[in-house]
Amino acid sequence: MESDRLSATFSALADPTRRAILARLLLGECSVGELAQPFEMTMPAVSKHLRVLERAGLIAQRRDAQWRRCRIQPGPLKEVSDWTERYRQVWEERLDRLDDYVQQLNAKERKTHGRKQRSK
Amino acid sequence: MESDRLSATFSALADPTRRAILARLLLGECSVGELAQPFEMTMPAVSKHLRVLERAGLIAQRRDAQWRRCRIQPGPLKEVSDWTERYRQVWEERLDRLDDYVQQLNAKERKTHGRKQRSK
DNA sequence: TGGTTAATTAACCTAATGGTTTTATACAAT
DNA sequence: ATTGTATAAAACCATTAGGTTAATTAACCA
């Protein structure tokens, strides 16, 4: 099992069913039965998915009469966002470099026009 | 195996070794041996982690003489960022509601001062 | 008190993950 | 040509993940 929280979070998010559950919970609190309804799997399977989300801190449950209402929890989502932010430079920088590369190509084209190009 | 790309990405990120590798690659391109050096595991294990990152599109490898240089790739990181953004409201809204709650408590405190409080 | 509804837990199965050791490949250096 | 170095692939193993069915718990209803 995942030792650290961020691993548990990413692991929980690495399943389309669980991401769909989170998307549903974005619309508001919801019972387990309502959450299960769109899926072609048994209740225990959904229940297990909820346990995974809960253990990662992505959702919380409360009892309401015979139902368990689930709601989304902010903490781990924020942590994912923060982690990802540290890589923002990767995709922004990359686009810059693509610009540079295009400009280099253009410059080279002007200088070496008609000369043999270094292959690959 | 993960059907969709986002699942493959989250799954690849759900391991501290692989996240450490990405963090290292943030500093620049790097050979497999250099990547492996900080870890207490065999080269084939690291090689497998690289395969997981590569299949998710998070890194790319190129041959350079006897080495394989790895570099980080922007696409999937951007996708994670975009996915996460749709949940930003969750943690911002939540903080707002915490504000509301605190204000409610204060209001109540003024009104019911000296009365019996609901336990817990 | 007994039955129904909502959900979880237990027990089980199969496939995937993360590691190992051993074998193979590709290039460099001599 | 041979040896060394960098890395991957194959075969294997233990654990985890995601599903199932069957049994259990908890609350409401009558």
mmCIF file of C-alpha atoms (C1' of nucleotides) in Angstrom:
data_model
loop_
_atom_site.group_PDB
_atom_site.id
_atom_site.type_symbol
_atom_site.label_atom_id
_atom_site.label_comp_id
_atom_site.label_asym_id
_atom_site.label_seq_id
_atom_site.Cartn_x
_atom_site.Cartn_y
_atom_site.Cartn_z
ATOM 1 C CA MET A 1 0.000 0.000 0.000
ATOM 2 C CA GLU A 2 1.115 3.569 -0.584
ATOM 3 C CA SER A 3 3.253 4.943 2.177
ATOM 4 C CA ASP A 4 2.926 8.651 1.454
ATOM 5 C CA ARG A 5 -0.188 10.695 0.948
ATOM 6 C CA LEU A 6 0.653 12.052 -2.491
ATOM 7 C CA SER A 7 1.155 8.518 -3.817
ATOM 8 C CA ALA A 8 -2.154 7.461 -2.313
ATOM 9 C CA THR A 9 -3.810 10.428 -3.979
ATOM 10 C CA PHE A 10 -2.339 9.861 -7.436
ATOM 11 C CA SER A 11 -3.113 6.173 -7.107
ATOM 12 C CA ALA A 12 -6.732 6.934 -6.214
ATOM 13 C CA LEU A 13 -7.016 9.250 -9.218
ATOM 14 C CA ALA A 14 -5.576 6.628 -11.574
ATOM 15 C CA ASP A 15 -8.962 5.029 -12.154
ATOM 16 C CA PRO A 16 -11.711 6.389 -14.410
ATOM 17 C CA THR A 17 -14.496 5.156 -12.137
ATOM 18 C CA ARG A 18 -13.065 7.023 -9.179
ATOM 19 C CA ARG A 19 -12.521 10.181 -11.228
ATOM 20 C CA ALA A 20 -16.137 9.933 -12.410
ATOM 21 C CA ILE A 21 -17.241 9.652 -8.783
ATOM 22 C CA LEU A 22 -15.286 12.787 -7.919
ATOM 23 C CA ALA A 23 -16.801 14.595 -10.911
ATOM 24 C CA ARG A 24 -20.258 13.649 -9.653
ATOM 25 C CA LEU A 25 -19.431 14.868 -6.155
ATOM 26 C CA LEU A 26 -18.443 18.214 -7.632
ATOM 27 C CA LEU A 27 -22.209 18.722 -8.132
ATOM 28 C CA GLY A 28 -22.814 18.158 -4.438
ATOM 29 C CA GLU A 29 -23.151 15.653 -1.633
ATOM 30 C CA CYS A 30 -24.594 12.323 -2.663
ATOM 31 C CA SER A 31 -25.471 8.861 -1.290
ATOM 32 C CA VAL A 32 -23.531 5.720 -2.156
ATOM 33 C CA GLY A 33 -26.490 4.313 -4.091
ATOM 34 C CA GLU A 34 -26.776 7.437 -6.217
ATOM 35 C CA LEU A 35 -23.048 7.345 -6.862
ATOM 36 C CA ALA A 36 -23.202 3.678 -7.881
ATOM 37 C CA GLN A 37 -26.189 4.021 -10.198
ATOM 38 C CA PRO A 38 -24.345 5.110 -13.394
ATOM 39 C CA PHE A 39 -21.849 2.245 -13.235
ATOM 40 C CA GLU A 40 -22.152 -1.297 -14.487
ATOM 41 C CA MET A 41 -20.632 -2.819 -11.411
ATOM 42 C CA THR A 42 -21.870 -4.168 -8.135
ATOM 43 C CA MET A 43 -22.322 -2.078 -5.026
ATOM 44 C CA PRO A 44 -19.418 -3.682 -3.184
ATOM 45 C CA ALA A 45 -17.143 -2.690 -6.053
ATOM 46 C CA VAL A 46 -18.261 0.933 -5.778
ATOM 47 C CA SER A 47 -17.948 0.705 -2.026
ATOM 48 C CA LYS A 48 -14.327 -0.350 -2.461
ATOM 49 C CA HIS A 49 -13.659 2.589 -4.766
ATOM 50 C CA LEU A 50 -15.121 4.900 -2.140
ATOM 51 C CA ARG A 51 -12.841 3.363 0.467
ATOM 52 C CA VAL A 52 -9.833 4.102 -1.738
ATOM 53 C CA LEU A 53 -10.955 7.708 -2.203
ATOM 54 C CA GLU A 54 -11.634 8.033 1.508
ATOM 55 C CA ARG A 55 -8.266 6.630 2.556
ATOM 56 C CA ALA A 56 -6.603 9.126 0.232
ATOM 57 C CA GLY A 57 -8.603 11.891 1.922
ATOM 58 C CA LEU A 58 -10.338 12.814 -1.335
ATOM 59 C CA ILE A 59 -13.823 12.233 0.068
ATOM 60 C CA ALA A 60 -15.532 12.012 3.450
ATOM 61 C CA GLN A 61 -18.687 10.171 4.428
ATOM 62 C CA ARG A 62 -21.305 10.985 7.031
ATOM 63 C CA ARG A 63 -24.254 8.935 8.168
ATOM 64 C CA ASP A 64 -27.714 10.326 7.384
ATOM 65 C CA ALA A 65 -30.439 7.921 8.541
ATOM 66 C CA GLN A 66 -30.033 4.792 6.401
ATOM 67 C CA TRP A 67 -27.781 6.542 3.915
ATOM 68 C CA ARG A 68 -24.122 7.460 3.836
ATOM 69 C CA ARG A 69 -23.650 10.829 2.214
ATOM 70 C CA CYS A 70 -20.336 11.384 0.484
ATOM 71 C CA ARG A 71 -18.692 14.703 -0.155
ATOM 72 C CA ILE A 72 -15.513 15.738 -1.849
ATOM 73 C CA GLN A 73 -12.604 16.968 0.299
ATOM 74 C CA PRO A 74 -10.212 19.687 -0.817
ATOM 75 C CA GLY A 75 -6.877 18.785 0.784
ATOM 76 C CA PRO A 76 -5.360 16.192 -1.554
ATOM 77 C CA LEU A 77 -6.636 17.953 -4.669
ATOM 78 C CA LYS A 78 -4.805 21.060 -3.572
ATOM 79 C CA GLU A 79 -1.680 18.991 -2.980
ATOM 80 C CA VAL A 80 -1.876 17.587 -6.502
ATOM 81 C CA SER A 81 -2.293 21.085 -7.856
ATOM 82 C CA ASP A 82 0.714 22.327 -5.887
ATOM 83 C CA TRP A 83 2.840 19.391 -7.028
ATOM 84 C CA THR A 84 1.883 19.972 -10.636
ATOM 85 C CA GLU A 85 2.634 23.682 -10.457
ATOM 86 C CA ARG A 86 6.312 22.897 -9.934
ATOM 87 C CA TYR A 87 6.308 21.443 -13.438
ATOM 88 C CA ARG A 88 4.519 24.299 -15.144
ATOM 89 C CA GLN A 89 7.851 25.534 -16.485
ATOM 90 C CA VAL A 90 8.190 22.262 -18.372
ATOM 91 C CA TRP A 91 5.314 22.881 -20.710
ATOM 92 C CA GLU A 92 5.755 26.631 -20.899
ATOM 93 C CA GLU A 93 9.527 26.460 -21.393
ATOM 94 C CA ARG A 94 9.031 23.771 -24.003
ATOM 95 C CA LEU A 95 6.850 25.985 -26.111
ATOM 96 C CA ASP A 96 9.470 28.723 -25.818
ATOM 97 C CA ARG A 97 12.135 26.316 -26.983
ATOM 98 C CA LEU A 98 9.997 25.286 -29.885
ATOM 99 C CA ASP A 99 9.913 28.980 -30.799
ATOM 100 C CA ASP A 100 13.705 29.161 -30.489
ATOM 101 C CA TYR A 101 14.085 26.086 -32.615
ATOM 102 C CA VAL A 102 11.890 27.466 -35.352
ATOM 103 C CA GLN A 103 13.864 30.712 -35.297
ATOM 104 C CA GLN A 104 17.148 28.791 -35.439
ATOM 105 C CA LEU A 105 15.887 26.826 -38.390
ATOM 106 C CA ASN A 106 14.937 30.017 -40.152
ATOM 107 C CA ALA A 107 18.314 31.622 -39.405
ATOM 108 C CA LYS A 108 20.175 28.521 -40.608
ATOM 109 C CA GLU A 109 18.059 28.385 -43.688
ATOM 110 C CA ARG A 110 19.159 31.910 -44.577
ATOM 111 C CA LYS A 111 22.866 31.250 -43.840
ATOM 112 C CA THR A 112 23.317 27.743 -45.262
ATOM 113 C CA HIS A 113 20.951 27.994 -48.108
ATOM 114 C CA GLY A 114 21.947 25.415 -50.713
ATOM 115 C CA ARG A 115 24.611 23.802 -48.460
ATOM 116 C CA LYS A 116 24.617 20.205 -47.223
ATOM 117 C CA GLN A 117 22.623 19.806 -43.940
ATOM 118 C CA ARG A 118 23.799 17.717 -40.996
ATOM 119 C CA SER A 119 21.575 14.667 -41.195
ATOM 120 C CA LYS A 120 18.953 13.929 -38.482
ATOM 121 C CA MET B 1 -3.230 -1.986 -17.935
ATOM 122 C CA GLU B 2 -4.672 1.528 -18.055
ATOM 123 C CA SER B 3 -6.930 2.126 -20.995
ATOM 124 C CA ASP B 4 -6.912 5.920 -21.021
ATOM 125 C CA ARG B 5 -3.977 8.286 -20.976
ATOM 126 C CA LEU B 6 -4.973 10.220 -17.863
ATOM 127 C CA SER B 7 -5.176 7.001 -15.863
ATOM 128 C CA ALA B 8 -1.761 5.953 -17.146
ATOM 129 C CA THR B 9 -0.382 9.339 -16.130
ATOM 130 C CA PHE B 10 -1.832 9.353 -12.618
ATOM 131 C CA SER B 11 -0.732 5.759 -12.205
ATOM 132 C CA ALA B 12 2.813 6.626 -13.258
ATOM 133 C CA LEU B 13 2.857 9.521 -10.792
ATOM 134 C CA ALA B 14 1.629 7.313 -7.947
ATOM 135 C CA ASP B 15 5.135 6.164 -7.074
ATOM 136 C CA PRO B 16 7.732 8.195 -5.159
ATOM 137 C CA THR B 17 10.640 6.769 -7.160
ATOM 138 C CA ARG B 18 9.079 7.861 -10.418
ATOM 139 C CA ARG B 19 8.245 11.305 -9.045
ATOM 140 C CA ALA B 20 11.857 11.641 -7.869
ATOM 141 C CA ILE B 21 13.021 10.735 -11.355
ATOM 142 C CA LEU B 22 10.810 13.446 -12.823
ATOM 143 C CA ALA B 23 12.122 15.937 -10.281
ATOM 144 C CA ARG B 24 15.657 15.076 -11.334
ATOM 145 C CA LEU B 25 14.769 15.490 -14.998
ATOM 146 C CA LEU B 26 13.472 18.965 -14.209
ATOM 147 C CA LEU B 27 17.166 19.893 -13.837
ATOM 148 C CA GLY B 28 17.865 18.661 -17.363
ATOM 149 C CA GLU B 29 18.446 15.670 -19.596
ATOM 150 C CA CYS B 30 20.184 12.749 -17.921
ATOM 151 C CA SER B 31 21.364 9.184 -18.570
ATOM 152 C CA VAL B 32 19.697 6.114 -17.065
ATOM 153 C CA GLY B 33 22.735 5.402 -14.900
ATOM 154 C CA GLU B 34 22.723 8.896 -13.451
ATOM 155 C CA LEU B 35 19.005 8.603 -12.796
ATOM 156 C CA ALA B 36 19.461 5.266 -11.049
ATOM 157 C CA GLN B 37 22.376 6.315 -8.868
ATOM 158 C CA PRO B 38 20.398 7.852 -5.931
ATOM 159 C CA PHE B 39 18.177 4.778 -5.501
ATOM 160 C CA GLU B 40 18.765 1.610 -3.563
ATOM 161 C CA MET B 41 17.421 -0.631 -6.252
ATOM 162 C CA THR B 42 18.822 -2.501 -9.213
ATOM 163 C CA MET B 43 19.144 -0.999 -12.674
ATOM 164 C CA PRO B 44 16.422 -3.180 -14.161
ATOM 165 C CA ALA B 45 14.020 -1.871 -11.550
ATOM 166 C CA VAL B 46 14.838 1.716 -12.518
ATOM 167 C CA SER B 47 14.611 0.723 -16.162
ATOM 168 C CA LYS B 48 11.095 -0.534 -15.530
ATOM 169 C CA HIS B 49 10.115 2.714 -13.847
ATOM 170 C CA LEU B 50 11.411 4.578 -16.886
ATOM 171 C CA ARG B 51 9.300 2.343 -19.113
ATOM 172 C CA VAL B 52 6.219 3.246 -17.097
ATOM 173 C CA LEU B 53 7.000 6.958 -17.372
ATOM 174 C CA GLU B 54 7.684 6.595 -21.081
ATOM 175 C CA ARG B 55 4.466 4.709 -21.810
ATOM 176 C CA ALA B 56 2.575 7.476 -20.021
ATOM 177 C CA GLY B 57 4.334 10.010 -22.237
ATOM 178 C CA LEU B 58 5.943 11.708 -19.243
ATOM 179 C CA ILE B 59 9.486 11.180 -20.520
ATOM 180 C CA ALA B 60 11.253 10.423 -23.791
ATOM 181 C CA GLN B 61 14.560 8.692 -24.395
ATOM 182 C CA ARG B 62 17.111 9.225 -27.126
ATOM 183 C CA ARG B 63 20.240 7.229 -27.861
ATOM 184 C CA ASP B 64 23.555 9.033 -27.374
ATOM 185 C CA ALA B 65 26.532 6.689 -28.020
ATOM 186 C CA GLN B 66 26.316 4.028 -25.316
ATOM 187 C CA TRP B 67 23.885 6.046 -23.223
ATOM 188 C CA ARG B 68 20.178 6.662 -23.314
ATOM 189 C CA ARG B 69 19.424 10.239 -22.378
ATOM 190 C CA CYS B 70 16.044 10.831 -20.797
ATOM 191 C CA ARG B 71 14.116 14.067 -20.819
ATOM 192 C CA ILE B 72 10.827 15.129 -19.357
ATOM 193 C CA GLN B 73 7.873 15.651 -21.696
ATOM 194 C CA PRO B 74 5.237 18.312 -21.136
ATOM 195 C CA GLY B 75 1.997 16.812 -22.508
ATOM 196 C CA PRO B 76 0.696 14.607 -19.686
ATOM 197 C CA LEU B 77 1.779 17.077 -17.003
ATOM 198 C CA LYS B 78 -0.308 19.717 -18.691
ATOM 199 C CA GLU B 79 -3.239 17.305 -18.824
ATOM 200 C CA VAL B 80 -2.958 16.655 -15.088
ATOM 201 C CA SER B 81 -2.864 20.389 -14.475
ATOM 202 C CA ASP B 82 -5.959 20.934 -16.632
ATOM 203 C CA TRP B 83 -7.823 18.115 -14.898
ATOM 204 C CA THR B 84 -6.948 19.493 -11.482
ATOM 205 C CA GLU B 85 -8.036 23.002 -12.394
ATOM 206 C CA ARG B 86 -11.635 21.833 -12.715
ATOM 207 C CA TYR B 87 -11.517 21.108 -8.981
ATOM 208 C CA ARG B 88 -9.993 24.392 -7.914
ATOM 209 C CA GLN B 89 -13.427 25.597 -6.808
ATOM 210 C CA VAL B 90 -13.476 22.748 -4.292
ATOM 211 C CA TRP B 91 -10.663 24.040 -2.162
ATOM 212 C CA GLU B 92 -11.414 27.721 -2.702
ATOM 213 C CA GLU B 93 -15.149 27.331 -2.070
ATOM 214 C CA ARG B 94 -14.361 25.249 0.978
ATOM 215 C CA LEU B 95 -12.295 27.974 2.515
ATOM 216 C CA ASP B 96 -15.130 30.410 1.854
ATOM 217 C CA ARG B 97 -17.508 28.100 3.645
ATOM 218 C CA LEU B 98 -15.112 27.815 6.545
ATOM 219 C CA ASP B 99 -15.258 31.609 6.734
ATOM 220 C CA ASP B 100 -19.053 31.464 6.723
ATOM 221 C CA TYR B 101 -19.004 28.868 9.446
ATOM 222 C CA VAL B 102 -16.703 30.909 11.632
ATOM 223 C CA GLN B 103 -18.933 33.937 11.154
ATOM 224 C CA GLN B 104 -22.015 31.865 12.015
ATOM 225 C CA LEU B 105 -20.308 30.651 15.151
ATOM 226 C CA ASN B 106 -19.476 34.199 16.135
ATOM 227 C CA ALA B 107 -23.041 35.351 15.478
ATOM 228 C CA LYS B 108 -24.454 32.487 17.503
ATOM 229 C CA GLU B 109 -21.998 33.145 20.273
ATOM 230 C CA ARG B 110 -23.298 36.718 20.551
ATOM 231 C CA LYS B 111 -26.954 35.585 20.546
ATOM 232 C CA THR B 112 -26.773 32.519 22.778
ATOM 233 C CA HIS B 113 -24.127 33.749 25.146
ATOM 234 C CA GLY B 114 -24.411 31.875 28.460
ATOM 235 C CA ARG B 115 -26.835 29.267 27.114
ATOM 236 C CA LYS B 116 -26.220 25.538 26.978
ATOM 237 C CA GLN B 117 -24.152 24.514 23.874
ATOM 238 C CA ARG B 118 -24.869 21.486 21.755
ATOM 239 C CA SER B 119 -22.232 18.924 22.806
ATOM 240 C CA LYS B 120 -19.334 17.842 20.491
ATOM 241 C "C1'" DT C 1 -40.892 -7.868 16.508
ATOM 242 C "C1'" DG C 2 -39.977 -8.796 11.953
ATOM 243 C "C1'" DG C 3 -39.112 -7.168 7.284
ATOM 244 C "C1'" DT C 4 -37.005 -3.967 3.943
ATOM 245 C "C1'" DT C 5 -33.512 -0.890 2.349
ATOM 246 C "C1'" DA C 6 -28.676 0.912 2.286
ATOM 247 C "C1'" DA C 7 -24.246 -0.160 2.593
ATOM 248 C "C1'" DT C 8 -20.208 -2.620 4.251
ATOM 249 C "C1'" DT C 9 -17.332 -6.746 5.207
ATOM 250 C "C1'" DA C 10 -15.544 -11.328 4.125
ATOM 251 C "C1'" DA C 11 -13.847 -14.650 1.138
ATOM 252 C "C1'" DC C 12 -12.361 -15.532 -3.149
ATOM 253 C "C1'" DC C 13 -10.403 -15.002 -8.083
ATOM 254 C "C1'" DT C 14 -7.414 -13.010 -11.762
ATOM 255 C "C1'" DA C 15 -4.384 -9.779 -13.456
ATOM 256 C "C1'" DA C 16 -1.127 -6.099 -12.755
ATOM 257 C "C1'" DT C 17 2.779 -3.978 -10.069
ATOM 258 C "C1'" DG C 18 7.357 -3.665 -8.313
ATOM 259 C "C1'" DG C 19 11.015 -5.912 -7.225
ATOM 260 C "C1'" DT C 20 14.699 -9.613 -8.040
ATOM 261 C "C1'" DT C 21 18.476 -12.381 -10.833
ATOM 262 C "C1'" DT C 22 20.054 -13.880 -15.176
ATOM 263 C "C1'" DT C 23 20.646 -13.233 -20.062
ATOM 264 C "C1'" DA C 24 21.024 -10.392 -24.153
ATOM 265 C "C1'" DT C 25 22.084 -6.238 -26.945
ATOM 266 C "C1'" DA C 26 24.514 -2.178 -28.647
ATOM 267 C "C1'" DC C 27 28.069 0.698 -28.793
ATOM 268 C "C1'" DA C 28 33.153 2.194 -27.426
ATOM 269 C "C1'" DA C 29 37.745 1.429 -26.629
ATOM 270 C "C1'" DT C 30 41.746 -1.012 -27.305
ATOM 271 C "C1'" DA D 1 38.443 -9.148 -32.793
ATOM 272 C "C1'" DT D 2 37.816 -8.771 -27.951
ATOM 273 C "C1'" DT D 3 36.642 -6.727 -23.920
ATOM 274 C "C1'" DG D 4 34.105 -3.479 -21.136
ATOM 275 C "C1'" DT D 5 30.236 -0.472 -20.240
ATOM 276 C "C1'" DA D 6 25.357 1.023 -20.404
ATOM 277 C "C1'" DT D 7 20.994 -0.558 -20.686
ATOM 278 C "C1'" DA D 8 17.130 -3.490 -21.740
ATOM 279 C "C1'" DA D 9 14.531 -7.966 -21.835
ATOM 280 C "C1'" DA D 10 13.138 -12.406 -19.860
ATOM 281 C "C1'" DA D 11 11.675 -15.196 -16.317
ATOM 282 C "C1'" DC D 12 10.295 -15.405 -11.906
ATOM 283 C "C1'" DC D 13 8.118 -14.152 -7.265
ATOM 284 C "C1'" DA D 14 5.232 -11.744 -3.644
ATOM 285 C "C1'" DT D 15 1.912 -8.280 -2.995
ATOM 286 C "C1'" DT D 16 -1.785 -5.302 -4.391
ATOM 287 C "C1'" DA D 17 -5.925 -3.962 -7.123
ATOM 288 C "C1'" DG D 18 -10.321 -4.484 -8.932
ATOM 289 C "C1'" DG D 19 -13.833 -7.255 -9.537
ATOM 290 C "C1'" DT D 20 -17.319 -11.029 -8.033
ATOM 291 C "C1'" DT D 21 -20.937 -13.454 -4.721
ATOM 292 C "C1'" DA D 22 -22.523 -14.297 -0.157
ATOM 293 C "C1'" DA D 23 -23.032 -12.857 4.542
ATOM 294 C "C1'" DT D 24 -23.462 -8.982 7.941
ATOM 295 C "C1'" DT D 25 -24.660 -4.593 10.026
ATOM 296 C "C1'" DA D 26 -27.556 -0.582 10.745
ATOM 297 C "C1'" DA D 27 -31.479 2.086 10.367
ATOM 298 C "C1'" DC D 28 -36.234 2.744 9.054
ATOM 299 C "C1'" DC D 29 -41.169 0.998 8.609
ATOM 300 C "C1'" DA D 30 -45.268 -1.283 9.971
#
